[in-house]
Amino acid sequence: EIKPYSVERINFDIMKGDSTLELSRNDKLNSDNKLFIINPYDAKSNILFITNDQRNNLLLDALQSNSQFEVKVTVPPVIPDLEYDLIVVSKIDMNMLLPNTFKDIKKYKENGGKVIIASQDNINSLDFQGLVGFGIGSLTNKGGEICIDFVNEFTSRISNPRCFTSISKYHNINIADNSSLVFASTEEGIPALIMEENLFYYGIIDDSSGFKDQINYPLFWDDLINYMLGRENLANFNFKT
């Protein structure tokens, strides 16, 4: 029950087409008793989330809380057939990976699949087998901020202020050519958010950053994944009344 003058958050699935959310009991202001919602898409986005740490994974929590995502979690060494809209790799135990795991993900990417790689302390020890087109170097234990370098559909919410989060460590990144686009970097210019063909590198280590505590954190992931999959945010079809 929603009490007078109160504000309640309601989560629900939005079916394709036009829907109406209506109060079961009308009040004196009839004009706000109905909410008309549009969803032009047939189905949820199917995401394969590869991780060896489900319990302490805020990225996984953010994706699972999004009603527009269908998230399948798999724990290496078990990797199912890569028949998903997008793959996320987060908090991986390198000792649990099969020899050709990243080689298979590379083939998936080359065939048009979308991939997100989330940074972790020992990510520079992982053999990506050609999956990423840049070098991930040593871990630097130094505090600072991550600042937006390029504003687009998935960075606009976190672009004001330009330096949107603090960090206490980061990996050095070596970009050898112009195939990688840097959307955010440290104050020293070390790339932190990188996009190359069908792949996004999230260089912020969540356990060592304040970004995970911001209200924009789940919104960023929603915007990013919709951008990678060529889907508009449902907010663009539904306006506040």
Short mmCIF file of C-alpha atoms in Angstrom, two decimals, residues 24-200:
data_model
loop_
_atom_site.label_atom_id
_atom_site.label_comp_id
_atom_site.label_asym_id
_atom_site.label_seq_id
_atom_site.Cartn_x
_atom_site.Cartn_y
_atom_site.Cartn_z
CA SER A 24 -5.87 -0.07 -7.82
CA ARG A 25 -7.65 2.62 -5.85
CA ASN A 26 -8.13 6.07 -7.38
CA ASP A 27 -7.48 9.27 -5.47
CA LYS A 28 -8.70 12.82 -6.05
CA LEU A 29 -6.01 13.57 -8.65
CA ASN A 30 -6.98 11.22 -11.46
CA SER A 31 -4.35 12.52 -13.88
CA ASP A 32 -1.48 10.75 -12.08
CA ASN A 33 -3.24 7.47 -11.31
CA LYS A 34 -2.05 5.88 -14.54
CA LEU A 35 1.42 5.50 -16.02
CA PHE A 36 1.80 4.61 -19.69
CA ILE A 37 4.98 2.70 -20.57
CA ILE A 38 6.52 1.72 -23.91
CA ASN A 39 9.05 -1.05 -24.54
CA PRO A 40 9.97 -1.58 -28.24
CA TYR A 41 12.14 -4.65 -27.64
CA ASP A 42 11.15 -8.30 -27.93
CA ALA A 43 13.16 -9.74 -25.05
CA LYS A 44 15.65 -9.07 -22.30
CA SER A 45 19.35 -8.91 -23.08
CA ASN A 46 20.98 -12.28 -22.39
CA ILE A 47 24.25 -11.88 -20.50
CA LEU A 48 26.78 -14.54 -19.55
CA PHE A 49 28.64 -13.51 -16.40
CA ILE A 50 31.91 -15.43 -15.90
CA THR A 51 33.28 -15.20 -12.36
CA ASN A 52 34.84 -17.18 -9.52
CA ASP A 53 33.43 -14.77 -6.92
CA GLN A 54 29.66 -14.40 -6.86
CA ARG A 55 29.32 -13.30 -3.24
CA ASN A 56 31.46 -10.17 -3.35
CA ASN A 57 30.75 -8.94 -6.84
CA LEU A 58 29.01 -5.59 -7.01
CA LEU A 59 29.06 -5.61 -10.79
CA LEU A 60 27.09 -8.85 -10.77
CA ASP A 61 24.65 -7.35 -8.25
CA ALA A 62 24.12 -4.32 -10.49
CA LEU A 63 23.34 -6.43 -13.55
CA GLN A 64 21.08 -8.87 -11.72
CA SER A 65 19.03 -6.00 -10.30
CA ASN A 66 18.27 -4.70 -13.80
CA SER A 67 14.92 -6.03 -15.02
CA GLN A 68 16.02 -5.71 -18.67
CA PHE A 69 18.89 -8.18 -18.27
CA GLU A 70 18.73 -11.97 -18.09
CA VAL A 71 22.00 -12.87 -16.35
CA LYS A 72 23.44 -16.38 -16.45
CA VAL A 73 26.32 -16.86 -13.98
CA THR A 74 28.96 -19.47 -14.72
CA VAL A 75 31.93 -20.38 -12.53
CA PRO A 76 35.17 -21.46 -14.27
CA PRO A 77 36.31 -23.95 -15.28
CA VAL A 78 32.72 -24.51 -16.45
CA ILE A 79 31.99 -22.36 -19.52
CA PRO A 80 28.78 -23.04 -21.48
CA ASP A 81 28.30 -22.48 -25.20
CA LEU A 82 28.82 -18.79 -25.89
CA GLU A 83 25.35 -18.14 -27.28
CA TYR A 84 24.65 -14.86 -25.48
CA ASP A 85 24.20 -11.22 -26.42
CA LEU A 86 27.12 -10.19 -24.21
CA ILE A 87 29.80 -11.76 -21.99
CA VAL A 88 31.18 -10.23 -18.79
CA VAL A 89 34.45 -11.45 -17.26
CA SER A 90 34.87 -10.40 -13.62
CA LYS A 91 36.92 -11.62 -10.63
CA ILE A 92 38.47 -14.63 -12.30
CA ASP A 93 40.69 -17.22 -10.61
CA MET A 94 43.41 -17.80 -13.19
CA ASN A 95 44.08 -21.27 -11.78
CA MET A 96 40.53 -22.35 -12.64
CA LEU A 97 40.59 -21.34 -16.31
CA LEU A 98 40.77 -23.96 -19.05
CA PRO A 99 43.58 -23.43 -21.59
CA ASN A 100 41.37 -22.14 -24.41
CA THR A 101 38.81 -20.10 -22.46
CA PHE A 102 39.95 -16.69 -23.70
CA LYS A 103 40.67 -18.05 -27.17
CA ASP A 104 37.01 -19.14 -27.40
CA ILE A 105 35.84 -15.73 -26.16
CA LYS A 106 38.08 -14.10 -28.79
CA LYS A 107 36.36 -16.13 -31.53
CA TYR A 108 32.99 -15.12 -30.08
CA LYS A 109 34.05 -11.45 -30.23
CA GLU A 110 35.35 -11.76 -33.78
CA ASN A 111 31.97 -13.18 -34.82
CA GLY A 112 30.18 -10.10 -33.48
CA GLY A 113 29.74 -10.97 -29.78
CA LYS A 114 30.17 -8.23 -27.18
CA VAL A 115 32.62 -8.62 -24.28
CA ILE A 116 33.26 -6.67 -21.07
CA ILE A 117 36.47 -7.27 -19.10
CA ALA A 118 36.47 -5.96 -15.51
CA SER A 119 39.84 -5.25 -13.92
CA GLN A 120 41.15 -7.05 -10.82
CA ASP A 121 44.39 -6.97 -8.83
CA ASN A 122 46.13 -9.74 -10.79
CA ILE A 123 44.62 -9.10 -14.20
CA ASN A 124 48.09 -8.49 -15.67
CA SER A 125 48.87 -12.16 -14.95
CA LEU A 126 46.04 -13.43 -17.15
CA ASP A 127 46.87 -14.67 -20.64
CA PHE A 128 44.08 -13.17 -22.75
CA GLN A 129 45.28 -15.06 -25.85
CA GLY A 130 44.80 -12.05 -28.14
CA LEU A 131 41.35 -11.11 -26.80
CA VAL A 132 42.43 -7.54 -25.92
CA GLY A 133 44.41 -5.31 -28.24
CA PHE A 134 46.33 -3.41 -25.56
CA GLY A 135 48.81 -4.30 -22.87
CA ILE A 136 47.83 -4.50 -19.19
CA GLY A 137 50.86 -3.75 -17.04
CA SER A 138 51.78 -3.79 -13.36
CA LEU A 139 49.54 -2.70 -10.50
CA THR A 140 50.24 0.75 -9.08
CA ASN A 141 49.17 1.28 -5.47
CA LYS A 142 48.51 5.00 -5.67
CA GLY A 143 45.45 7.05 -4.89
CA GLY A 144 43.84 9.45 -7.30
CA GLU A 145 40.76 10.03 -9.41
CA ILE A 146 39.27 8.75 -12.65
CA CYS A 147 38.26 11.50 -15.06
CA ILE A 148 36.10 11.41 -18.19
CA ASP A 149 37.95 12.09 -21.46
CA PHE A 150 35.10 11.57 -23.90
CA VAL A 151 31.38 12.12 -23.30
CA ASN A 152 28.90 9.89 -25.09
CA GLU A 153 25.75 7.85 -24.39
CA PHE A 154 27.25 5.79 -21.54
CA THR A 155 29.56 8.37 -19.94
CA SER A 156 27.20 11.35 -19.89
CA ARG A 157 25.70 10.49 -16.48
CA ILE A 158 29.15 10.33 -14.86
CA SER A 159 30.73 13.28 -16.69
CA ASN A 160 29.75 16.03 -14.24
CA PRO A 161 31.99 16.49 -12.38
CA ARG A 162 34.53 15.29 -14.92
CA CYS A 163 36.56 13.42 -12.28
CA PHE A 164 33.79 11.15 -11.03
CA THR A 165 35.40 8.70 -8.61
CA SER A 166 38.36 8.11 -6.33
CA ILE A 167 40.67 5.11 -6.60
CA SER A 168 43.50 3.67 -4.52
CA LYS A 169 45.17 1.51 -7.19
CA TYR A 170 45.21 0.96 -10.94
CA HIS A 171 46.98 -0.97 -13.68
CA ASN A 172 49.26 0.66 -16.20
CA ILE A 173 47.91 0.32 -19.74
CA ASN A 174 49.89 0.32 -22.97
CA ILE A 175 47.86 1.16 -26.07
CA ALA A 176 49.95 0.38 -29.14
CA ASP A 177 47.69 1.68 -31.92
CA ASN A 178 44.59 3.77 -32.59
CA SER A 179 42.10 0.89 -32.49
CA SER A 180 41.31 1.59 -28.82
CA LEU A 181 39.21 4.58 -27.74
CA VAL A 182 39.83 5.88 -24.22
CA PHE A 183 36.73 7.24 -22.46
CA ALA A 184 38.27 7.87 -19.03
CA SER A 185 41.72 7.89 -17.47
CA THR A 186 43.60 8.65 -14.27
CA GLU A 187 44.90 12.13 -13.55
CA GLU A 188 48.26 10.93 -14.91
CA GLY A 189 46.63 9.89 -18.19
CA ILE A 190 46.55 6.11 -17.60
CA PRO A 191 43.54 4.72 -19.53
CA ALA A 192 40.76 3.33 -17.31
CA LEU A 193 37.70 2.93 -19.55
CA ILE A 194 38.63 1.59 -22.99
CA MET A 195 36.53 0.54 -25.96
CA GLU A 196 37.80 -1.40 -28.94
CA GLU A 197 35.87 -3.43 -31.47
CA ASN A 198 33.15 -5.35 -29.59
CA LEU A 199 35.11 -5.17 -26.31
CA PHE A 200 35.03 -2.83 -23.32
#
